[in-house]
mmCIF file of C-alpha atoms in Angstrom:
data_model
loop_
_atom_site.group_PDB
_atom_site.id
_atom_site.type_symbol
_atom_site.label_atom_id
_atom_site.label_comp_id
_atom_site.label_asym_id
_atom_site.label_seq_id
_atom_site.Cartn_x
_atom_site.Cartn_y
_atom_site.Cartn_z
ATOM 1 C CA MET A 1 222.960 -80.914 136.114
ATOM 2 C CA ILE A 2 222.578 -84.405 137.530
ATOM 3 C CA ASN A 3 219.568 -85.220 139.679
ATOM 4 C CA GLN A 4 220.679 -85.571 143.311
ATOM 5 C CA GLN A 5 218.681 -88.749 143.839
ATOM 6 C CA HIS A 6 220.289 -90.323 140.777
ATOM 7 C CA LEU A 7 223.692 -89.406 142.155
ATOM 8 C CA LEU A 8 222.877 -90.920 145.541
ATOM 9 C CA GLU A 9 221.844 -94.181 143.878
ATOM 10 C CA GLN A 10 225.368 -94.458 142.486
ATOM 11 C CA THR A 11 227.314 -93.358 145.578
ATOM 12 C CA LYS A 12 225.439 -94.637 148.628
ATOM 13 C CA ARG A 13 227.248 -97.991 148.780
ATOM 14 C CA LEU A 14 230.729 -96.673 147.949
ATOM 15 C CA SER A 15 233.703 -95.743 150.131
ATOM 16 C CA LEU A 16 235.722 -92.573 149.513
ATOM 17 C CA LEU A 17 239.166 -91.332 150.524
ATOM 18 C CA PHE A 18 239.564 -87.549 150.164
ATOM 19 C CA ALA A 19 243.014 -85.901 150.328
ATOM 20 C CA GLU A 20 243.204 -82.119 150.729
ATOM 21 C CA ASP A 21 245.682 -80.046 152.752
ATOM 22 C CA SER A 22 243.462 -76.970 153.127
ATOM 23 C CA ASP A 23 241.567 -77.440 156.405
ATOM 24 C CA PRO A 24 238.543 -75.241 155.515
ATOM 25 C CA LEU A 25 238.081 -76.868 152.093
ATOM 26 C CA ARG A 26 238.599 -80.387 153.432
ATOM 27 C CA ILE A 27 236.068 -79.899 156.215
ATOM 28 C CA ARG A 28 233.533 -78.361 153.836
ATOM 29 C CA MET A 29 233.951 -81.052 151.173
ATOM 30 C CA VAL A 30 233.819 -83.940 153.659
ATOM 31 C CA ALA A 31 230.483 -82.587 154.937
ATOM 32 C CA VAL A 32 229.162 -82.701 151.352
ATOM 33 C CA PHE A 33 230.585 -86.138 150.563
ATOM 34 C CA GLU A 34 229.106 -87.631 153.736
ATOM 35 C CA GLU A 35 225.644 -86.843 152.356
ATOM 36 C CA TYR A 36 226.284 -89.269 149.510
ATOM 37 C CA PHE A 37 228.906 -91.918 150.312
ATOM 38 C CA TYR A 38 228.413 -94.595 152.953
ATOM 39 C CA ARG A 39 231.981 -94.081 154.201
ATOM 40 C CA VAL A 40 234.211 -91.006 153.863
ATOM 41 C CA ASP A 41 237.792 -90.826 155.189
ATOM 42 C CA SER A 42 239.952 -87.729 154.793
ATOM 43 C CA ALA A 43 243.690 -87.091 154.693
ATOM 44 C CA ILE A 44 245.676 -83.892 155.237
ATOM 45 C CA ASP A 45 248.276 -84.615 152.536
ATOM 46 C CA GLY A 46 249.481 -87.281 150.136
ATOM 47 C CA ARG A 47 251.533 -89.196 152.675
ATOM 48 C CA ASP A 48 248.619 -89.294 155.098
ATOM 49 C CA ALA A 49 246.347 -90.477 152.263
ATOM 50 C CA LEU A 50 248.709 -93.304 151.308
ATOM 51 C CA GLU A 51 248.946 -94.448 154.931
ATOM 52 C CA LYS A 52 245.149 -94.427 155.289
ATOM 53 C CA TYR A 53 244.787 -96.263 151.970
ATOM 54 C CA ASN A 54 247.091 -99.050 153.121
ATOM 55 C CA GLU A 55 245.494 -99.177 156.577
ATOM 56 C CA TYR A 56 242.019 -99.501 155.037
ATOM 57 C CA PHE A 57 243.161 -102.434 152.927
ATOM 58 C CA HIS A 58 244.870 -104.036 155.912
ATOM 59 C CA THR A 59 241.695 -103.905 158.022
ATOM 60 C CA LYS A 60 239.028 -104.377 155.335
ATOM 61 C CA GLN A 61 240.896 -106.511 152.781
ATOM 62 C CA LYS A 62 239.658 -104.252 150.002
ATOM 63 C CA HIS A 63 240.533 -100.888 148.516
ATOM 64 C CA TYR A 64 238.561 -97.651 148.604
ATOM 65 C CA ASP A 65 236.011 -97.493 145.808
ATOM 66 C CA LEU A 66 237.089 -93.943 144.949
ATOM 67 C CA VAL A 67 239.952 -91.571 145.790
ATOM 68 C CA ILE A 68 239.678 -87.800 145.326
ATOM 69 C CA SER A 69 242.891 -85.821 145.728
ATOM 70 C CA ASP A 70 244.184 -82.291 145.500
ATOM 71 C CA ILE A 71 247.377 -81.790 143.463
ATOM 72 C CA GLN A 72 249.614 -79.506 145.501
ATOM 73 C CA MET A 73 250.054 -80.953 149.005
ATOM 74 C CA PRO A 74 252.992 -81.186 151.416
ATOM 75 C CA ARG A 75 255.086 -84.348 151.926
ATOM 76 C CA MET A 76 253.540 -86.039 148.855
ATOM 77 C CA ASP A 77 251.631 -84.248 146.095
ATOM 78 C CA GLY A 78 248.688 -85.561 144.101
ATOM 79 C CA VAL A 79 250.859 -86.772 141.212
ATOM 80 C CA GLU A 80 253.081 -88.820 143.513
ATOM 81 C CA LEU A 81 250.056 -90.141 145.414
ATOM 82 C CA THR A 82 248.350 -91.194 142.185
ATOM 83 C CA ALA A 83 251.455 -93.040 141.024
ATOM 84 C CA GLU A 84 251.707 -94.840 144.376
ATOM 85 C CA LEU A 85 248.036 -95.850 144.326
ATOM 86 C CA ARG A 86 248.260 -97.081 140.745
ATOM 87 C CA SER A 87 251.260 -99.223 141.707
ATOM 88 C CA ILE A 88 249.084 -100.846 144.378
ATOM 89 C CA ARG A 89 245.882 -101.115 142.351
ATOM 90 C CA GLU A 90 246.229 -100.454 138.641
ATOM 91 C CA ASP A 91 242.558 -99.667 138.074
ATOM 92 C CA GLN A 92 241.978 -97.562 141.205
ATOM 93 C CA PRO A 93 239.365 -94.877 140.334
ATOM 94 C CA ILE A 94 240.872 -91.457 141.085
ATOM 95 C CA ILE A 95 239.506 -87.927 140.652
ATOM 96 C CA ILE A 96 241.890 -84.965 140.879
ATOM 97 C CA LEU A 97 241.074 -81.494 142.187
ATOM 98 C CA SER A 98 243.019 -79.009 140.064
ATOM 99 C CA ALA A 99 243.361 -75.269 139.585
ATOM 100 C CA HIS A 100 243.607 -73.733 136.098
ATOM 101 C CA THR A 101 247.266 -72.858 136.794
ATOM 102 C CA GLU A 102 248.310 -76.476 137.381
ATOM 103 C CA THR A 103 248.563 -77.538 133.729
ATOM 104 C CA ASP A 104 252.040 -79.059 134.143
ATOM 105 C CA TYR A 105 250.696 -81.399 136.809
ATOM 106 C CA LEU A 106 247.693 -82.299 134.667
ATOM 107 C CA LEU A 107 249.891 -83.562 131.843
ATOM 108 C CA GLN A 108 251.753 -85.854 134.256
ATOM 109 C CA LEU A 109 248.469 -87.156 135.642
ATOM 110 C CA ILE A 110 247.036 -87.821 132.191
ATOM 111 C CA ASN A 111 250.182 -89.789 131.347
ATOM 112 C CA ILE A 112 249.611 -91.880 134.494
ATOM 113 C CA GLY A 113 246.083 -92.572 133.307
ATOM 114 C CA VAL A 114 243.899 -90.135 135.255
ATOM 115 C CA SER A 115 241.140 -88.705 133.075
ATOM 116 C CA GLN A 116 238.710 -87.242 135.615
ATOM 117 C CA PHE A 117 239.282 -83.790 137.081
ATOM 118 C CA ILE A 118 237.294 -81.314 139.160
ATOM 119 C CA THR A 119 238.294 -77.682 138.737
ATOM 120 C CA LYS A 120 239.046 -75.463 141.736
ATOM 121 C CA PRO A 121 237.354 -73.424 143.022
ATOM 122 C CA VAL A 122 234.843 -76.270 143.145
ATOM 123 C CA GLN A 123 231.551 -75.767 141.333
ATOM 124 C CA TYR A 124 229.057 -78.252 142.758
ATOM 125 C CA PRO A 125 227.094 -78.946 139.536
ATOM 126 C CA GLU A 126 230.348 -79.856 137.771
ATOM 127 C CA MET A 127 231.509 -81.947 140.710
ATOM 128 C CA PHE A 128 228.220 -83.847 140.961
ATOM 129 C CA ASP A 129 228.269 -84.592 137.222
ATOM 130 C CA THR A 130 231.813 -85.957 137.482
ATOM 131 C CA LEU A 131 230.961 -88.036 140.547
ATOM 132 C CA HIS A 132 227.946 -89.515 138.794
ATOM 133 C CA LYS A 133 230.004 -90.446 135.748
ATOM 134 C CA VAL A 134 232.804 -92.061 137.726
ATOM 135 C CA CYS A 135 230.604 -93.830 140.290
ATOM 136 C CA SER A 136 228.297 -95.184 137.584
ATOM 137 C CA LYS A 137 231.336 -96.787 135.967
ATOM 138 C CA ILE A 138 232.463 -98.232 139.310
ATOM 139 C CA ASN A 139 229.051 -99.794 139.880
ATOM 140 C CA THR A 140 228.850 -101.292 136.393
ATOM 141 C CA SER A 141 232.362 -102.751 136.342
ATOM 142 C CA PRO A 142 232.078 -106.429 135.377
ATOM 143 C CA VAL A 143 232.265 -108.971 138.170
ATOM 144 C CA ILE A 144 234.607 -111.896 137.524
ATOM 145 C CA SER A 145 232.436 -114.972 137.276
ATOM 146 C CA THR A 146 234.778 -117.147 139.346
ATOM 147 C CA LYS A 147 234.159 -114.963 142.388
ATOM 148 C CA PRO A 148 230.968 -114.709 144.449
ATOM 149 C CA LEU A 149 228.451 -112.131 143.296
ATOM 150 C CA HIS A 150 229.256 -108.547 144.261
ATOM 151 C CA ILE A 151 225.699 -107.370 144.979
ATOM 152 C CA VAL A 152 223.195 -110.076 145.890
ATOM 153 C CA HIS A 153 219.544 -109.012 145.887
ATOM 154 C CA LEU A 154 217.383 -111.083 148.226
ATOM 155 C CA SER A 155 214.302 -108.965 147.518
ATOM 156 C CA ASP A 156 213.417 -105.561 146.131
ATOM 157 C CA GLU A 157 214.471 -104.054 149.460
ATOM 158 C CA PHE A 158 217.150 -106.347 150.902
ATOM 159 C CA PHE A 159 220.607 -106.851 149.412
ATOM 160 C CA TRP A 160 224.065 -108.038 150.457
ATOM 161 C CA ASP A 161 227.280 -106.330 149.329
ATOM 162 C CA ASN A 162 229.745 -109.195 149.114
ATOM 163 C CA GLU A 163 232.822 -106.983 148.774
ATOM 164 C CA LYS A 164 232.076 -104.761 151.754
ATOM 165 C CA LYS A 165 230.393 -107.542 153.768
ATOM 166 C CA ILE A 166 227.439 -105.273 154.517
ATOM 167 C CA PHE A 167 223.739 -106.153 154.533
ATOM 168 C CA PHE A 168 221.268 -103.436 153.536
ATOM 169 C CA GLN A 169 217.534 -102.935 153.864
ATOM 170 C CA GLY A 170 216.945 -100.031 151.525
ATOM 171 C CA ASP A 171 219.388 -97.332 152.630
ATOM 172 C CA GLU A 172 219.764 -98.760 156.134
ATOM 173 C CA ILE A 173 222.581 -101.083 157.194
ATOM 174 C CA ILE A 174 221.459 -104.157 159.108
ATOM 175 C CA THR A 175 223.991 -105.039 161.788
ATOM 176 C CA LEU A 176 225.355 -108.572 161.567
ATOM 177 C CA THR A 177 227.623 -110.354 164.029
ATOM 178 C CA LYS A 178 231.012 -111.715 162.968
ATOM 179 C CA TYR A 179 229.541 -115.228 162.754
ATOM 180 C CA GLU A 180 226.538 -114.041 160.736
ATOM 181 C CA ILE A 181 228.890 -112.365 158.246
ATOM 182 C CA LEU A 182 230.774 -115.653 157.866
ATOM 183 C CA LEU A 183 227.466 -117.428 157.284
ATOM 184 C CA MET A 184 226.485 -114.926 154.604
ATOM 185 C CA GLU A 185 229.820 -115.404 152.851
ATOM 186 C CA ILE A 186 229.393 -119.152 152.403
ATOM 187 C CA LEU A 187 225.647 -118.971 151.689
ATOM 188 C CA VAL A 188 226.208 -116.344 148.978
ATOM 189 C CA LYS A 189 228.961 -118.469 147.460
ATOM 190 C CA LYS A 190 226.310 -121.182 146.961
ATOM 191 C CA PHE A 191 223.506 -118.715 146.191
ATOM 192 C CA GLU A 192 220.325 -120.428 144.957
ATOM 193 C CA GLN A 193 221.982 -123.792 145.690
ATOM 194 C CA VAL A 194 222.006 -126.053 148.708
ATOM 195 C CA CYS A 195 224.924 -125.262 150.991
ATOM 196 C CA THR A 196 225.608 -128.396 153.009
ATOM 197 C CA THR A 197 226.168 -128.381 156.751
ATOM 198 C CA ASP A 198 229.646 -129.796 156.206
ATOM 199 C CA GLU A 199 230.531 -126.945 153.834
ATOM 200 C CA ILE A 200 229.442 -124.383 156.421
ATOM 201 C CA LEU A 201 231.311 -126.085 159.269
ATOM 202 C CA TYR A 202 234.458 -126.276 157.127
ATOM 203 C CA HIS A 203 234.110 -122.563 156.249
ATOM 204 C CA PHE A 204 234.123 -121.712 159.954
ATOM 205 C CA TYR A 205 236.982 -124.133 160.635
ATOM 206 C CA HIS A 206 238.966 -122.463 157.831
ATOM 207 C CA ASN A 207 238.439 -119.184 159.706
ATOM 208 C CA ASN A 208 239.759 -120.732 162.939
ATOM 209 C CA ILE A 209 236.328 -121.141 164.545
ATOM 210 C CA ASP A 210 235.155 -124.470 165.952
ATOM 211 C CA LEU A 211 231.443 -124.910 165.349
ATOM 212 C CA ASN A 212 229.074 -127.857 165.786
ATOM 213 C CA SER A 213 225.686 -128.593 164.240
ATOM 214 C CA ASP A 214 223.739 -127.453 167.315
ATOM 215 C CA ASN A 215 225.510 -124.089 167.383
ATOM 216 C CA LEU A 216 224.918 -123.735 163.658
ATOM 217 C CA ARG A 217 221.154 -124.256 163.971
ATOM 218 C CA GLY A 218 220.935 -121.514 166.586
ATOM 219 C CA MET A 219 222.966 -119.125 164.446
ATOM 220 C CA MET A 220 220.806 -119.846 161.417
ATOM 221 C CA MET A 221 217.652 -119.082 163.411
ATOM 222 C CA ARG A 222 219.055 -115.703 164.453
ATOM 223 C CA LEU A 223 220.255 -114.868 160.946
ATOM 224 C CA ARG A 224 216.899 -115.868 159.425
ATOM 225 C CA LYS A 225 215.149 -113.228 161.547
ATOM 226 C CA LYS A 226 217.232 -110.498 159.868
ATOM 227 C CA LEU A 227 216.612 -111.706 156.307
ATOM 228 C CA PRO A 228 213.500 -111.397 154.149
ATOM 229 C CA GLU A 229 210.914 -114.060 154.926
ATOM 230 C CA LYS A 230 211.617 -117.336 153.077
ATOM 231 C CA ALA A 231 215.005 -116.129 151.762
ATOM 232 C CA LEU A 232 216.808 -118.700 153.911
ATOM 233 C CA THR A 233 215.373 -122.211 153.941
ATOM 234 C CA SER A 234 216.439 -125.430 155.659
ATOM 235 C CA ILE A 235 216.809 -128.514 153.479
ATOM 236 C CA TYR A 236 216.233 -131.530 155.731
ATOM 237 C CA GLY A 237 219.228 -133.792 156.010
ATOM 238 C CA MET A 238 221.352 -131.641 153.714
ATOM 239 C CA GLY A 239 221.846 -128.019 154.722
ATOM 240 C CA TYR A 240 220.530 -124.557 153.856
ATOM 241 C CA ARG A 241 219.714 -122.505 150.787
ATOM 242 C CA LEU A 242 219.844 -118.720 150.404
ATOM 243 C CA SER A 243 217.747 -117.471 147.530
ATOM 244 C CA SER A 244 215.963 -114.456 146.128
ATOM 245 C CA ILE A 245 212.253 -114.019 146.847
ATOM 246 C CA HIS A 246 211.476 -111.758 143.867
#
């Protein structure tokens, strides 16, 4: 059985969409998942799950890290939902809840590419082992080098999740303003390098925000107070540098 702390290390920065039509089971499972994942959304059937999946991408510009779905649900079953999700994101991690009597469904799911299942009735040790296996793979998926870093560690305690646009101190989320998030985006893109004032101003302009040098200095002062000491430095006459203080 997997150590609970080891499991939490793999899940605490991940988002989860859980689809289950049984109200008692859904409520019970969501309560468990919320102990591990930083965000948990639930759906009452496959159609509801697909709508929430698309809404999440529309608002966050990213997909759920993990989807867990029952097989037999009204309006759209787990097989149909899986096919829809795979048409949107080919490598979407999906875990299926299945009863021993649902072997016909399992064959269809395996043909679609799903290889991770949790047997119903749910046994928590089995479920935790499966979650650890799948979430470990999610966290170790290679990051394409042409994109900004996914997880940027500023110190042993502080790190920035570039996909979710969230700043953490340990397990706690540090609240950033919309402008501070934009600053982190461009500073992380030039991590350990000097990010010029012009590059920052253009980044804001590209996001339909007019900003001048005086406003920028004030924003940098406020952002610096939320970061580890010396992680953000001013380079006179040039700009700013975000770096690790390990």
